[in-house]
Amino acid sequence: GPPLTSPRSSIPTAGGMAGVSFGANRLELLASYQEVIAEDSPTDWAIYTYEDDSDNLKLAASGTGGLQELSTHFENQKVMYGFCSVKDPQATLPKYVLVNWVGEDVADARKCACASHVAKIAEFFQGVDVIVNASSVEDIDPGAIGQRLSNGLARIASPVLHRLRLREDENAQPVWGPKVANILLIPSISSSQDP
């Protein structure tokens, strides 16, 4: 029969089904991500968006003013992703928040196309503890986000986060300690049988 790699891939995909692409600006994306997670760097957030109408992700801005400053950079007509390091006074290690921003003026077709990109983006920027879906600045409430991070009730928007490697830094706790199960909200066998 015909080879499995059909020629379809050369035709522009209808409805923006192509996945998000990190290739075009890979070095810039990784460098800005590293700056956010590096302990000796003052940068604690970076925001990403797409080049023109493509699915190529690019760095839009970064800064040192935390969630508050990050939230001022979102634009209503764009789909954007904010990656932010949040210092929890109770925790030794910072937590990482991914803000999945879908501006109120984004066309519905584009909203749908980008909805499938979030999991890939969370996979690319490893270590995301919580995903915040936002379409207005009011949705980015540092107090509420801090609450979600500290009580471990992170609402996991996609199963890919279950597979994200948890950062085992200096304290090298066993990966499957009760704390981790709490962060990932892995359903226990008994609760998964509830209707």
mmCIF file of C-alpha atoms in Angstrom:
data_model
loop_
_atom_site.group_PDB
_atom_site.id
_atom_site.type_symbol
_atom_site.label_atom_id
_atom_site.label_comp_id
_atom_site.label_asym_id
_atom_site.label_seq_id
_atom_site.Cartn_x
_atom_site.Cartn_y
_atom_site.Cartn_z
ATOM 1 C CA GLY A 1 0.000 0.000 0.000
ATOM 2 C CA PRO A 2 0.970 3.676 -0.020
ATOM 3 C CA PRO A 3 3.559 4.825 2.522
ATOM 4 C CA LEU A 4 2.138 5.973 5.820
ATOM 5 C CA THR A 5 3.656 9.422 5.428
ATOM 6 C CA SER A 6 0.940 10.791 3.198
ATOM 7 C CA PRO A 7 1.589 13.889 1.068
ATOM 8 C CA ARG A 8 -1.070 15.630 3.125
ATOM 9 C CA SER A 9 1.658 17.209 5.249
ATOM 10 C CA SER A 10 2.702 19.471 2.383
ATOM 11 C CA ILE A 11 -0.773 21.006 2.130
ATOM 12 C CA PRO A 12 -1.473 23.836 4.597
ATOM 13 C CA THR A 13 -3.565 22.290 7.316
ATOM 14 C CA ALA A 14 -7.134 23.450 7.423
ATOM 15 C CA GLY A 15 -8.364 25.120 10.577
ATOM 16 C CA GLY A 16 -4.892 25.585 12.030
ATOM 17 C CA MET A 17 -4.527 21.971 13.096
ATOM 18 C CA ALA A 18 -0.752 22.225 12.972
ATOM 19 C CA GLY A 19 0.858 22.045 16.365
ATOM 20 C CA VAL A 20 2.708 24.837 18.053
ATOM 21 C CA SER A 21 6.256 25.139 16.765
ATOM 22 C CA PHE A 22 9.266 25.888 18.960
ATOM 23 C CA GLY A 23 11.851 25.398 16.229
ATOM 24 C CA ALA A 24 12.099 28.849 14.702
ATOM 25 C CA ASN A 25 13.091 30.615 17.925
ATOM 26 C CA ARG A 26 14.193 27.640 20.001
ATOM 27 C CA LEU A 27 17.351 29.224 21.423
ATOM 28 C CA GLU A 28 15.577 32.407 22.444
ATOM 29 C CA LEU A 29 12.727 30.437 24.035
ATOM 30 C CA LEU A 30 15.077 28.230 26.013
ATOM 31 C CA ALA A 31 17.339 31.107 27.057
ATOM 32 C CA SER A 32 14.416 33.131 28.425
ATOM 33 C CA TYR A 33 13.001 30.060 30.201
ATOM 34 C CA GLN A 34 16.403 29.390 31.787
ATOM 35 C CA GLU A 35 16.540 33.001 32.993
ATOM 36 C CA VAL A 36 13.217 32.596 34.778
ATOM 37 C CA ILE A 37 14.228 29.376 36.544
ATOM 38 C CA ALA A 38 17.851 30.346 37.316
ATOM 39 C CA GLU A 39 18.166 31.226 40.988
ATOM 40 C CA ASP A 40 20.865 33.819 40.364
ATOM 41 C CA SER A 41 18.814 35.676 37.749
ATOM 42 C CA PRO A 42 16.433 38.500 38.753
ATOM 43 C CA THR A 43 14.143 37.653 35.813
ATOM 44 C CA ASP A 44 11.051 35.910 37.153
ATOM 45 C CA TRP A 45 8.664 35.958 34.203
ATOM 46 C CA ALA A 46 8.611 35.663 30.443
ATOM 47 C CA ILE A 47 5.716 35.953 28.042
ATOM 48 C CA TYR A 48 5.411 34.215 24.700
ATOM 49 C CA THR A 49 3.174 34.665 21.691
ATOM 50 C CA TYR A 50 3.026 33.608 18.035
ATOM 51 C CA GLU A 51 4.858 35.196 15.128
ATOM 52 C CA ASP A 52 2.211 36.952 13.001
ATOM 53 C CA ASP A 53 -0.351 34.338 11.980
ATOM 54 C CA SER A 54 1.988 31.383 12.276
ATOM 55 C CA ASP A 55 2.241 28.740 14.987
ATOM 56 C CA ASN A 56 5.855 29.695 15.707
ATOM 57 C CA LEU A 57 6.217 30.632 19.338
ATOM 58 C CA LYS A 58 8.423 33.645 20.119
ATOM 59 C CA LEU A 59 9.445 35.607 23.190
ATOM 60 C CA ALA A 60 7.347 38.768 23.572
ATOM 61 C CA ALA A 61 8.733 40.199 26.825
ATOM 62 C CA SER A 62 10.299 39.282 30.138
ATOM 63 C CA GLY A 63 10.873 41.046 33.428
ATOM 64 C CA THR A 64 11.514 40.973 37.144
ATOM 65 C CA GLY A 65 8.199 42.185 38.608
ATOM 66 C CA GLY A 66 6.409 38.860 39.097
ATOM 67 C CA LEU A 67 2.799 38.028 38.228
ATOM 68 C CA GLN A 68 1.727 41.619 38.765
ATOM 69 C CA GLU A 69 4.039 42.945 36.049
ATOM 70 C CA LEU A 70 3.493 39.940 33.797
ATOM 71 C CA SER A 71 -0.267 40.548 33.753
ATOM 72 C CA THR A 72 0.182 44.035 32.301
ATOM 73 C CA HIS A 73 1.713 42.618 29.111
ATOM 74 C CA PHE A 74 -1.214 40.521 27.875
ATOM 75 C CA GLU A 75 -3.043 41.762 24.775
ATOM 76 C CA ASN A 76 -6.731 41.266 24.030
ATOM 77 C CA GLN A 77 -6.267 40.282 20.417
ATOM 78 C CA LYS A 78 -3.601 37.641 21.050
ATOM 79 C CA VAL A 79 -3.105 34.170 22.418
ATOM 80 C CA MET A 80 -0.121 34.398 24.783
ATOM 81 C CA TYR A 81 1.621 32.255 27.364
ATOM 82 C CA GLY A 82 3.130 33.671 30.531
ATOM 83 C CA PHE A 83 5.692 31.631 32.448
ATOM 84 C CA CYS A 84 6.357 32.925 35.940
ATOM 85 C CA SER A 85 8.389 31.854 38.950
ATOM 86 C CA VAL A 86 6.464 32.419 42.183
ATOM 87 C CA LYS A 87 8.291 32.397 45.498
ATOM 88 C CA ASP A 88 6.199 30.782 48.206
ATOM 89 C CA PRO A 89 7.386 31.953 51.644
ATOM 90 C CA GLN A 90 6.652 28.455 53.023
ATOM 91 C CA ALA A 91 8.554 26.568 50.342
ATOM 92 C CA THR A 92 12.267 26.401 49.702
ATOM 93 C CA LEU A 93 11.847 26.071 45.948
ATOM 94 C CA PRO A 94 9.908 28.461 43.738
ATOM 95 C CA LYS A 95 6.787 27.246 41.988
ATOM 96 C CA TYR A 96 6.172 27.788 38.288
ATOM 97 C CA VAL A 97 2.946 29.120 36.858
ATOM 98 C CA LEU A 98 1.908 28.963 33.209
ATOM 99 C CA VAL A 99 -0.735 31.521 32.277
ATOM 100 C CA ASN A 100 -2.667 30.382 29.211
ATOM 101 C CA TRP A 101 -3.920 33.750 27.957
ATOM 102 C CA VAL A 102 -6.625 33.829 25.295
ATOM 103 C CA GLY A 103 -7.550 37.454 24.656
ATOM 104 C CA GLU A 104 -11.231 38.329 24.435
ATOM 105 C CA ASP A 105 -10.818 39.577 20.848
ATOM 106 C CA VAL A 106 -9.175 36.420 19.497
ATOM 107 C CA ALA A 107 -11.198 34.788 16.694
ATOM 108 C CA ASP A 108 -12.979 31.595 17.719
ATOM 109 C CA ALA A 109 -11.177 29.509 15.108
ATOM 110 C CA ARG A 110 -7.858 30.647 16.509
ATOM 111 C CA LYS A 111 -8.984 29.935 20.071
ATOM 112 C CA CYS A 112 -9.821 26.383 19.068
ATOM 113 C CA ALA A 113 -6.565 25.901 17.187
ATOM 114 C CA CYS A 114 -4.488 27.074 20.124
ATOM 115 C CA ALA A 115 -6.395 25.106 22.749
ATOM 116 C CA SER A 116 -4.413 22.026 21.782
ATOM 117 C CA HIS A 117 -1.087 23.838 22.129
ATOM 118 C CA VAL A 118 -1.193 24.313 25.887
ATOM 119 C CA ALA A 119 -0.100 20.771 26.751
ATOM 120 C CA LYS A 120 2.839 21.015 24.363
ATOM 121 C CA ILE A 121 3.875 24.334 25.876
ATOM 122 C CA ALA A 122 3.679 22.956 29.419
ATOM 123 C CA GLU A 123 5.871 20.079 28.239
ATOM 124 C CA PHE A 124 8.399 22.430 26.647
ATOM 125 C CA PHE A 125 8.670 24.632 29.741
ATOM 126 C CA GLN A 126 9.240 21.793 32.166
ATOM 127 C CA GLY A 127 8.277 22.059 35.782
ATOM 128 C CA VAL A 128 4.953 23.901 35.493
ATOM 129 C CA ASP A 129 3.094 23.518 38.801
ATOM 130 C CA VAL A 130 -0.134 25.224 37.870
ATOM 131 C CA ILE A 131 -1.858 26.360 34.671
ATOM 132 C CA VAL A 132 -4.030 29.457 34.895
ATOM 133 C CA ASN A 133 -6.512 29.998 32.075
ATOM 134 C CA ALA A 134 -7.122 33.695 31.598
ATOM 135 C CA SER A 135 -8.889 36.006 29.169
ATOM 136 C CA SER A 136 -8.818 39.146 31.294
ATOM 137 C CA VAL A 137 -6.354 40.563 33.793
ATOM 138 C CA GLU A 138 -8.873 39.888 36.589
ATOM 139 C CA ASP A 139 -8.313 36.178 35.966
ATOM 140 C CA ILE A 140 -4.692 36.562 37.055
ATOM 141 C CA ASP A 141 -5.081 37.027 40.774
ATOM 142 C CA PRO A 142 -1.723 36.515 42.498
ATOM 143 C CA GLY A 143 -3.466 35.787 45.807
ATOM 144 C CA ALA A 144 -5.645 33.039 44.348
ATOM 145 C CA ILE A 145 -2.738 31.576 42.388
ATOM 146 C CA GLY A 146 -0.571 31.560 45.504
ATOM 147 C CA GLN A 147 -3.375 29.766 47.321
ATOM 148 C CA ARG A 148 -3.540 27.087 44.647
ATOM 149 C CA LEU A 149 0.213 26.633 44.734
ATOM 150 C CA SER A 150 0.540 26.392 48.501
ATOM 151 C CA ASN A 151 -2.382 24.075 49.199
ATOM 152 C CA GLY A 152 -1.480 21.728 46.361
ATOM 153 C CA LEU A 153 -4.929 21.984 44.791
ATOM 154 C CA ALA A 154 -3.409 22.735 41.433
ATOM 155 C CA ARG A 155 -6.117 22.243 38.853
ATOM 156 C CA ILE A 156 -4.307 20.268 36.222
ATOM 157 C CA ALA A 157 -5.617 21.280 32.840
ATOM 158 C CA SER A 158 -4.030 18.449 30.919
ATOM 159 C CA PRO A 159 -2.796 14.925 31.607
ATOM 160 C CA VAL A 160 0.631 15.832 30.264
ATOM 161 C CA LEU A 161 1.334 17.515 33.586
ATOM 162 C CA HIS A 162 0.985 14.190 35.351
ATOM 163 C CA ARG A 163 4.053 13.099 33.446
ATOM 164 C CA LEU A 164 6.133 16.210 34.022
ATOM 165 C CA ARG A 165 9.210 15.398 35.991
ATOM 166 C CA LEU A 166 9.087 17.052 39.359
ATOM 167 C CA ARG A 167 12.143 19.054 40.122
ATOM 168 C CA GLU A 168 14.296 17.095 42.554
ATOM 169 C CA ASP A 169 16.612 19.842 43.669
ATOM 170 C CA GLU A 170 18.907 19.912 46.675
ATOM 171 C CA ASN A 171 16.488 18.239 49.036
ATOM 172 C CA ALA A 172 16.012 15.266 46.674
ATOM 173 C CA GLN A 173 12.842 14.002 48.222
ATOM 174 C CA PRO A 174 11.608 10.693 46.829
ATOM 175 C CA VAL A 175 9.585 11.475 43.737
ATOM 176 C CA TRP A 176 6.530 9.581 44.847
ATOM 177 C CA GLY A 177 6.283 10.948 48.364
ATOM 178 C CA PRO A 178 2.777 11.891 49.543
ATOM 179 C CA LYS A 179 3.517 15.543 48.810
ATOM 180 C CA VAL A 180 3.945 14.811 45.118
ATOM 181 C CA ALA A 181 0.731 12.842 44.912
ATOM 182 C CA ASN A 182 -0.909 15.851 46.492
ATOM 183 C CA ILE A 183 0.531 18.306 43.960
ATOM 184 C CA LEU A 184 -0.436 16.169 41.002
ATOM 185 C CA LEU A 185 -3.798 15.223 42.448
ATOM 186 C CA ILE A 186 -3.404 11.690 41.181
ATOM 187 C CA PRO A 187 -6.766 10.103 41.908
ATOM 188 C CA SER A 188 -6.488 7.212 44.327
ATOM 189 C CA ILE A 189 -7.961 3.923 43.191
ATOM 190 C CA SER A 190 -10.939 4.253 45.532
ATOM 191 C CA SER A 191 -11.892 7.760 44.438
ATOM 192 C CA SER A 192 -11.562 7.009 40.734
ATOM 193 C CA GLN A 193 -14.421 4.516 41.012
ATOM 194 C CA ASP A 194 -16.850 7.139 42.216
ATOM 195 C CA PRO A 195 -19.431 8.091 39.575
#
